Short mmCIF file of C-alpha atoms and ligand atoms in Angstrom, two decimals:
data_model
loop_
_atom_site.label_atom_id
_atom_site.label_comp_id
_atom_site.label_asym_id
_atom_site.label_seq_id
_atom_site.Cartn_x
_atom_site.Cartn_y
_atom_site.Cartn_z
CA UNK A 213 47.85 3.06 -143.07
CA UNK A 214 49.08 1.12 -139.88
CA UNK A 215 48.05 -2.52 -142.14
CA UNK A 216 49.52 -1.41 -145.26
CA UNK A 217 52.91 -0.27 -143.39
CA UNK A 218 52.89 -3.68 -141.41
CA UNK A 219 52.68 -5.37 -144.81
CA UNK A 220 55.50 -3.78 -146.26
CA UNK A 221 57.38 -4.57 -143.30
CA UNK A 222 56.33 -7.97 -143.02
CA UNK A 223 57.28 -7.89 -146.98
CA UNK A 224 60.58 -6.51 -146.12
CA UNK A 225 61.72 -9.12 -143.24
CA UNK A 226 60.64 -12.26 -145.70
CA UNK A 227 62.84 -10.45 -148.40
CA UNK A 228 65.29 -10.26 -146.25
CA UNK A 229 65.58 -13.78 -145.26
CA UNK A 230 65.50 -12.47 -141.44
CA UNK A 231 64.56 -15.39 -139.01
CA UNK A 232 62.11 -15.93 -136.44
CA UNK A 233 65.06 -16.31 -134.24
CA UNK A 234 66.91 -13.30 -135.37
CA UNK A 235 64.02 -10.97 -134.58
CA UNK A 236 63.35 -12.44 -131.08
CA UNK A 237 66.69 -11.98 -130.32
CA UNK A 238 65.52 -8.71 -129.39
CA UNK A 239 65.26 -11.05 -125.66
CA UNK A 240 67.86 -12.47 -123.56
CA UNK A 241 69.04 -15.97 -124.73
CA UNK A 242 67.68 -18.71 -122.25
CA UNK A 243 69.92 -21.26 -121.26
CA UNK A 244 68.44 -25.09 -121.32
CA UNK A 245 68.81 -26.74 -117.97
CA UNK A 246 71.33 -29.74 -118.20
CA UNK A 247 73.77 -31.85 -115.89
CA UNK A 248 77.17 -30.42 -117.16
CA UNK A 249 77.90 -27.54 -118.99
CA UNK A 250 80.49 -25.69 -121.26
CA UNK A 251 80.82 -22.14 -119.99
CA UNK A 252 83.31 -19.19 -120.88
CA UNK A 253 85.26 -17.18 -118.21
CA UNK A 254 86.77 -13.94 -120.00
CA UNK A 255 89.33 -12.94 -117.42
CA UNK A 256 90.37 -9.09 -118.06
CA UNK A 257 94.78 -9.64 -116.58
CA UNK A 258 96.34 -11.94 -114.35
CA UNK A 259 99.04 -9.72 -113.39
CA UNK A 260 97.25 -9.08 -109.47
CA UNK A 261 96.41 -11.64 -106.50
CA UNK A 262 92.76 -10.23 -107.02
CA UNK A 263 92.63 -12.03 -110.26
CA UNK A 264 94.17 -15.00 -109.53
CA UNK A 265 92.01 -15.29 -106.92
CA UNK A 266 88.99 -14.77 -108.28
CA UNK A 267 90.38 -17.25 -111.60
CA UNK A 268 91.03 -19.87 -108.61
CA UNK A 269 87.97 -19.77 -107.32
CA UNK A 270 86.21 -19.99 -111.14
CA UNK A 271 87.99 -23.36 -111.71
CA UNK A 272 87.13 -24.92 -108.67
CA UNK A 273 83.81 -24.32 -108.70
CA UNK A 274 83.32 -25.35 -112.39
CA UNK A 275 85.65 -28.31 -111.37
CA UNK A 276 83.41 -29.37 -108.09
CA UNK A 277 80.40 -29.25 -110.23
CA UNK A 278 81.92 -30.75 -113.34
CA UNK A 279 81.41 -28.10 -115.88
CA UNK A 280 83.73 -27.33 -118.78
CA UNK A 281 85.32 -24.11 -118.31
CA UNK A 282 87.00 -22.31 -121.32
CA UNK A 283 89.43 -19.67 -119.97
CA UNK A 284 90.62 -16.79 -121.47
CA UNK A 285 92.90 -14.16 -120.44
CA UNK A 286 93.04 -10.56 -121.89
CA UNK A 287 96.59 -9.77 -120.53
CA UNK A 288 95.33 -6.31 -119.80
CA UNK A 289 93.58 -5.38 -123.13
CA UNK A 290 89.79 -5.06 -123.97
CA UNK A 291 90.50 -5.63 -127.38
CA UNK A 292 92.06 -8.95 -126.72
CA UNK A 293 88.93 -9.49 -124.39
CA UNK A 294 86.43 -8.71 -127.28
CA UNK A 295 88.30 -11.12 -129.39
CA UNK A 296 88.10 -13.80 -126.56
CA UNK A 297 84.62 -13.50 -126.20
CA UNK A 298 84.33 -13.53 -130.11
CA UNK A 299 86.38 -17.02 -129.67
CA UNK A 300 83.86 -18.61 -126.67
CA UNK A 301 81.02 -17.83 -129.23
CA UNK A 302 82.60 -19.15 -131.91
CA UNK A 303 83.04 -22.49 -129.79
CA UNK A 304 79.27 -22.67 -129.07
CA UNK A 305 79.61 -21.95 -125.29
CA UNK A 306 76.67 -22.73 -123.37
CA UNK A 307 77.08 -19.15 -121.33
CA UNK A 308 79.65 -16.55 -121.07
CA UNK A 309 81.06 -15.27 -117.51
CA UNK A 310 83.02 -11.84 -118.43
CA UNK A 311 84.42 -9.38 -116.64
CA UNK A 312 84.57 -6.56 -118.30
CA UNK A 313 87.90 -4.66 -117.92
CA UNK A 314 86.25 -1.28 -119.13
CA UNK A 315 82.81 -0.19 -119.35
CA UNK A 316 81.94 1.18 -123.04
CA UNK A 317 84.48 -1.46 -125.24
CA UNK A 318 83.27 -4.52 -124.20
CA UNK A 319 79.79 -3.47 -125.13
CA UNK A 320 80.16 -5.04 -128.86
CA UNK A 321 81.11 -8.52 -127.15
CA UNK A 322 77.93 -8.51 -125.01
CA UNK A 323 75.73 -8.08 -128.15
CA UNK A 324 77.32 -10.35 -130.33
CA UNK A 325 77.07 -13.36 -127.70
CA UNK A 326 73.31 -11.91 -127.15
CA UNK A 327 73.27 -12.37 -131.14
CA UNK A 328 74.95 -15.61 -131.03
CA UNK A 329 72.20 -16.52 -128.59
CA UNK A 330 74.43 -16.95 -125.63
CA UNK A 331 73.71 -15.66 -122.58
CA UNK A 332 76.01 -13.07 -120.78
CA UNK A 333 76.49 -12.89 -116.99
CA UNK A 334 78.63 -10.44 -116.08
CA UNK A 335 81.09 -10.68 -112.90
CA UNK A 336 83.24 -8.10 -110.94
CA UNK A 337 82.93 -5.47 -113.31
CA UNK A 338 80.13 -4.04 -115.04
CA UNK A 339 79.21 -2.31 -118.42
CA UNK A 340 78.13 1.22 -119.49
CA UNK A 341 74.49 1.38 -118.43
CA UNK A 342 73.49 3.47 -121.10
CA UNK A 343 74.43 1.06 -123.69
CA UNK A 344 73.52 -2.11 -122.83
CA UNK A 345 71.02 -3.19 -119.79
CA UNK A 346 70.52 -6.59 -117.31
CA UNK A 347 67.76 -8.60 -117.87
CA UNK A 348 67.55 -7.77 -122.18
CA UNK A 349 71.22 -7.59 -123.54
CA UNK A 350 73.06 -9.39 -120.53
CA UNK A 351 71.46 -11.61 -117.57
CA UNK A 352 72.81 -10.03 -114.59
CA UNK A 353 75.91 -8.08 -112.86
CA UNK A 354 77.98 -10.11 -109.43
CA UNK A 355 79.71 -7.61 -108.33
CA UNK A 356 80.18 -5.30 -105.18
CA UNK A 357 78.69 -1.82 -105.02
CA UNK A 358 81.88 0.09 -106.00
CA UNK A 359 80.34 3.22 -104.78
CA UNK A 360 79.98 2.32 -101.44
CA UNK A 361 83.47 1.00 -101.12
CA UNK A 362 84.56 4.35 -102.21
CA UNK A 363 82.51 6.13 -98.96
CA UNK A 364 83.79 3.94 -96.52
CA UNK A 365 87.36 4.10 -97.44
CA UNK A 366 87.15 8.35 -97.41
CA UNK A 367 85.01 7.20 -94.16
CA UNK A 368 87.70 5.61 -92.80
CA UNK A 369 90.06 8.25 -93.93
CA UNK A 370 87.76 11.04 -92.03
CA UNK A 371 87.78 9.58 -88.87
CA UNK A 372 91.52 8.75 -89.11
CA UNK A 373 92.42 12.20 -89.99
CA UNK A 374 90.13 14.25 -87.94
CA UNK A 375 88.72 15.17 -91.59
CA UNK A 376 91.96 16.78 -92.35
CA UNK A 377 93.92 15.61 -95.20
CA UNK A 378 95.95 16.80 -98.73
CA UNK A 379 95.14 13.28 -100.52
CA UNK A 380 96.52 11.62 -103.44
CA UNK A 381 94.15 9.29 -105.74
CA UNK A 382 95.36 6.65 -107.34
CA UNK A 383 92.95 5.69 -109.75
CA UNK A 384 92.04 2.32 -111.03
CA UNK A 385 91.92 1.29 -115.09
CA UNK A 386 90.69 4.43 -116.91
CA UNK A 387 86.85 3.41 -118.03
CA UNK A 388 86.34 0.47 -115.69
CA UNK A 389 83.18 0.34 -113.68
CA UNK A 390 85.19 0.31 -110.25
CA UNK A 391 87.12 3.57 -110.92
CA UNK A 392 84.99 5.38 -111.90
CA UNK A 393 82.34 4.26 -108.78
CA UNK A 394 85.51 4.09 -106.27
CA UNK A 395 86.46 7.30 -107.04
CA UNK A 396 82.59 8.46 -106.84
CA UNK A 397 81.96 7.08 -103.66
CA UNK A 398 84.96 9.11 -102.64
CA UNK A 399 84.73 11.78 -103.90
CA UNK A 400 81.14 12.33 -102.89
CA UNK A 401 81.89 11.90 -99.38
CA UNK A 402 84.57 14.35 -98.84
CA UNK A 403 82.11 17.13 -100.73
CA UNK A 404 81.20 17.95 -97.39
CA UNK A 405 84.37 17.87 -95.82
CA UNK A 406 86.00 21.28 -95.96
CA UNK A 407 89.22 20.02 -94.98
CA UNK A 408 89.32 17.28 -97.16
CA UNK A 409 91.37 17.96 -100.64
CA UNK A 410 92.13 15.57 -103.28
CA UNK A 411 95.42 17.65 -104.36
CA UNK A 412 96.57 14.72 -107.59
CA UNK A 413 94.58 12.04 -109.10
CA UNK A 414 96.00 9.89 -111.92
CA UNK A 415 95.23 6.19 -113.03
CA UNK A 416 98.26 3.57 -111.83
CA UNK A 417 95.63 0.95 -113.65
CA UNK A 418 95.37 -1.38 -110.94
CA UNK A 419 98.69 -2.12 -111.25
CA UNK A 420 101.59 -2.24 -108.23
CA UNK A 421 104.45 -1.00 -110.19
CA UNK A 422 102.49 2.12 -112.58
CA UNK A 423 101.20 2.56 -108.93
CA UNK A 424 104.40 2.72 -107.23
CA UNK A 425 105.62 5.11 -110.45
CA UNK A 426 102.48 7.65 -110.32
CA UNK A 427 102.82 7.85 -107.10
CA UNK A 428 106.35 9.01 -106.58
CA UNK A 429 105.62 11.42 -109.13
CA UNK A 430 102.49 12.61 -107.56
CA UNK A 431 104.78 12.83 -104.50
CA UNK A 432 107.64 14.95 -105.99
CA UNK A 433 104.84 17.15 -107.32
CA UNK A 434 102.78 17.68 -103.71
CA UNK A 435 105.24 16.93 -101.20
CA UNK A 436 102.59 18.05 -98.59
CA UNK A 437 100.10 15.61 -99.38
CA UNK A 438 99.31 13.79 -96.10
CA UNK A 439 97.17 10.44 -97.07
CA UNK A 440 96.75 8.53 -100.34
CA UNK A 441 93.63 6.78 -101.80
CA UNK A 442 94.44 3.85 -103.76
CA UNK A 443 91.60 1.95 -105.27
CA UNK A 444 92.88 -1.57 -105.16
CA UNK A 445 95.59 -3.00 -102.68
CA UNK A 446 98.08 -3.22 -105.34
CA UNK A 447 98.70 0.42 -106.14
CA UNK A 448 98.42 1.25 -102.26
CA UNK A 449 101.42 -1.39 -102.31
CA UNK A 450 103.23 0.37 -104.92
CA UNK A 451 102.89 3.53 -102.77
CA UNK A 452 104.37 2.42 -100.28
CA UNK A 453 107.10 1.67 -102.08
CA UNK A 454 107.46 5.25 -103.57
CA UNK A 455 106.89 6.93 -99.85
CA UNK A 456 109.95 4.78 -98.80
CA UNK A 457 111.59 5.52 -101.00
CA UNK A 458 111.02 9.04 -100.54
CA UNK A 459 112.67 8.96 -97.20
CA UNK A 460 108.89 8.78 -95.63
CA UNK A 461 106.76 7.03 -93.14
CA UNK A 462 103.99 5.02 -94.62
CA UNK A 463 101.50 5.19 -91.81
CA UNK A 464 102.73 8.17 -89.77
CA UNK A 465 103.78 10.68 -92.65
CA UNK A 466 101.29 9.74 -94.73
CA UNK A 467 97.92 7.83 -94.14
CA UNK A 468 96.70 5.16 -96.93
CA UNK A 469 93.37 3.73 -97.42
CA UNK A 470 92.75 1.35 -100.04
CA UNK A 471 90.16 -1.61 -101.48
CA UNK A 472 90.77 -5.42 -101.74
CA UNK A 473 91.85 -7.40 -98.64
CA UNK A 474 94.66 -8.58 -100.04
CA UNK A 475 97.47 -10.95 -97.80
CA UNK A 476 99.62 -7.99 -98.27
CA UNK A 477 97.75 -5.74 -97.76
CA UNK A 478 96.15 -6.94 -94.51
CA UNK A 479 100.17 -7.76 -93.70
CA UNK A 480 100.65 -3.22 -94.29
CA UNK A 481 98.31 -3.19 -91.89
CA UNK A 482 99.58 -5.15 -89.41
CA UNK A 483 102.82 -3.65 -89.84
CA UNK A 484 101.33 -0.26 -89.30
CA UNK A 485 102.14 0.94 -92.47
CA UNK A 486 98.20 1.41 -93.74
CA UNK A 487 95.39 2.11 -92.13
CA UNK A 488 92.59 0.28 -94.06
CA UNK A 489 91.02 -1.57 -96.56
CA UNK A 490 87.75 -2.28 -97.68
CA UNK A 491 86.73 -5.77 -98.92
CA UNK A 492 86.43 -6.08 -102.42
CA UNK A 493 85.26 -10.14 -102.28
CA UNK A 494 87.24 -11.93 -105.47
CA UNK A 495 85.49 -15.08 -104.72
CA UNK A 496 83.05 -15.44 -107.68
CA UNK A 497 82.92 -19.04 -108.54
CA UNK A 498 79.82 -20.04 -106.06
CA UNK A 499 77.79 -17.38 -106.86
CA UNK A 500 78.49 -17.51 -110.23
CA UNK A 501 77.51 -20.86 -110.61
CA UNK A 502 74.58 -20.54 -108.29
CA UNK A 503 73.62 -17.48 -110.58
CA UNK A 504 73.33 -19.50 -113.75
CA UNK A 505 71.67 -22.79 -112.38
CA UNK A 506 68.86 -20.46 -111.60
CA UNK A 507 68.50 -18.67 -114.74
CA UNK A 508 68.84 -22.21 -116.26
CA UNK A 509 65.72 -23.16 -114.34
CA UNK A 510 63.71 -19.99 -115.60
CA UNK A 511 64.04 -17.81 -112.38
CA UNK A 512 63.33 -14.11 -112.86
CA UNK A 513 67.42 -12.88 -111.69
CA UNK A 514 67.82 -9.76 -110.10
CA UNK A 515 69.88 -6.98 -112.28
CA UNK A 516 72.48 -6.77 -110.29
CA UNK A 517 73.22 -9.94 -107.56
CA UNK A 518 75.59 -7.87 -105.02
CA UNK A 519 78.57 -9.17 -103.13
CA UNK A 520 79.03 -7.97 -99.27
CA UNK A 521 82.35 -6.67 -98.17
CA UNK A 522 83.55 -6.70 -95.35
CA UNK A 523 86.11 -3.90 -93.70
CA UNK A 524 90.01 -4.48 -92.77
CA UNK A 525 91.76 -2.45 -89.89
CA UNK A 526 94.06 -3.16 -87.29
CA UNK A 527 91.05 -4.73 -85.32
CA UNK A 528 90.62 -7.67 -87.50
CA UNK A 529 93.92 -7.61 -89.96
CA UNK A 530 96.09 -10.25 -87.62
CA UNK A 531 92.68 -12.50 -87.15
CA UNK A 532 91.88 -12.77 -90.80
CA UNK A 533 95.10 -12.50 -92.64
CA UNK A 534 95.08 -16.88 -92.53
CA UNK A 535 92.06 -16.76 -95.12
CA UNK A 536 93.26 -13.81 -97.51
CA UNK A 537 95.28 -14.08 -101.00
O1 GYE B 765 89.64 -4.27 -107.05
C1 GYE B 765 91.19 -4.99 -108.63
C2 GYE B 765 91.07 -5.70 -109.88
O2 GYE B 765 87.19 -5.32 -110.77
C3 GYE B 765 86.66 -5.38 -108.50
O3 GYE B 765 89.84 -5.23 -110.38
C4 GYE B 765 87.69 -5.62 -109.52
C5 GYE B 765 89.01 -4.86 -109.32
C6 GYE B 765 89.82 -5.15 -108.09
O4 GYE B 765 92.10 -5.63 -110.79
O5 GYE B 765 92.21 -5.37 -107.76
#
């Protein structure tokens, strides 16, 4: 029974025409060590310092080391980003950096450069874990543990606040890996903090301006809130904006924690306007690099190669605001 369905299927795959390669590509795609390669970097928007940053420190590192780097940038849609990736492949890319801009879309892209028999390393931003998996469709995820960034901004928040606050959320780009972990993290943490309420929580999408826009209408609609949660620097920035123009006092009416280190944001700080933000590193291009020339030489890689963050207040703001972006 077990020989006789083997045969048919062995029967069925020579019909088929399907190749040795095609059926191992059931495995990750090695990559073949060399001096100098041609790599992708799928950028998700350039519209934030974050990105530029990060994109900065991409083509330096591929410069330094004399790789070919083919950039693409999504301008803010996955579709775009699929298509991009689609491109790289098309191009015969040694490996693919992406960074995913949401978590279930760009799901088709990874397979089809795991097809291709490219190799996938995603950075910053991960993909639905359901769907596809490190170390068999994809190599590995750089990126920060979302989560965690999540606690220690509420953390900060608590001990700010004496645990009271009415907060505002402003979430991150609907389906990306670090709003829905940010807002996890968060959330979790104030679960045992009676006095803790989130009172609003829409998506600004990362964005200063939508930021600046949800929250003055999160404002109109809960004048009483008394801190805001942005999960990047950009859309605290916008809020600041929106509480100004409110006729309030970022900082002493209303208490904002946010996620990125930016030069502006570090420069709120300062200022007194917010009261924290966690490190969210944007400085890929070493590890990345790293990363592959040790998949390259056959290493077993981790699933997921974390970055460390480190914490802005208004102890270390003024003493660090000479390095940020
Ligand atoms: O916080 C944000 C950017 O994916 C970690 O995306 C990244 C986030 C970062 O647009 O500013």
């Amino acid at each position: 029974m077990l020989r006789r369905t083997f045969l048919m299927l062995a029967a069925g795959v020579a019909t088929l025409g399907v190749s040795a390669a095609a059926v191992s590509a059931q495995e990750l795609p090695k990559l073949k060590q060399k001096d100098k390669y041609k790599v992708g970097f799928a950028q998700t928007e350039s519209n934030n310092p974050w990105r530029i940053a990060q994109t900065e420190s991409m083509k330096a590192e591929a410069e330094k080391l004399g790789h070919q780097l083919v950039y693409t940038d999504a301008a803010g849609s996955a579709a775009k980003q699929v298509a991009d990736v689609n491109s790289m492949i098309a191009q015969g890319v040694d490996l693919i950096f992406l960074a995913p801009r949401e978590e279930k879309p760009l799901i088709p892209a990874v397979m089809a450069a795991k097809r291709a028999g490219i190799p996938v390393i995603l950075l910053d931003r991960n993909v639905d874990q359901n769907l596809a998996k490190a170390g068999r469709d994809y190599v590995t995820f750089i990126g920060s543990d979302f989560i965690e960034q999540g606690k220690r901004a509420a953390e900060a928040l608590d001990k700010a606040t004496n645990g009271n606050a009415k907060i505002i959320q402003l979430e991150g780009t609907t389906g990306s890996s670090p709003a829905n972990d940010r807002r996890k993290g968060f959330e979790e943490y104030i679960k045992n903090k009676p006095n803790m309420k989130i009172v609003a929580s829409q998506s600004g999408d990362f964005a200063r301006d939508k930021g600046r826009q949800v929250a003055e209408t999160l404002l109109q609609a809960h004048p009483d809130a008394t801190a805001i949660y942005a999960h990047n620097d950009e859309m605290a920035i916008g809020a600041i904006s929106a509480l100004e123009a409110a006729g309030k006092k970022p900082g002493q009416d209303v208490t904002i924690v946010s996620i990125d280190g930016t030069r502006d944001a570090l420069q709120a700080i300062i200022d007194g306007k917010m009261l924290a933000t966690v490190e969210s590193n944007p400085r890929f291009g070493p590890k990345a690099f790293e990363t592959m020339a040790r998949y390259a030489k056959g290493e077993q890689i981790e699933p997921w190669v974390v970055v460390p963050d480190r914490f802005f207040d208004k102890s270390n703001a003024k003493q660090l605001i000479g390095e940020a972006y």
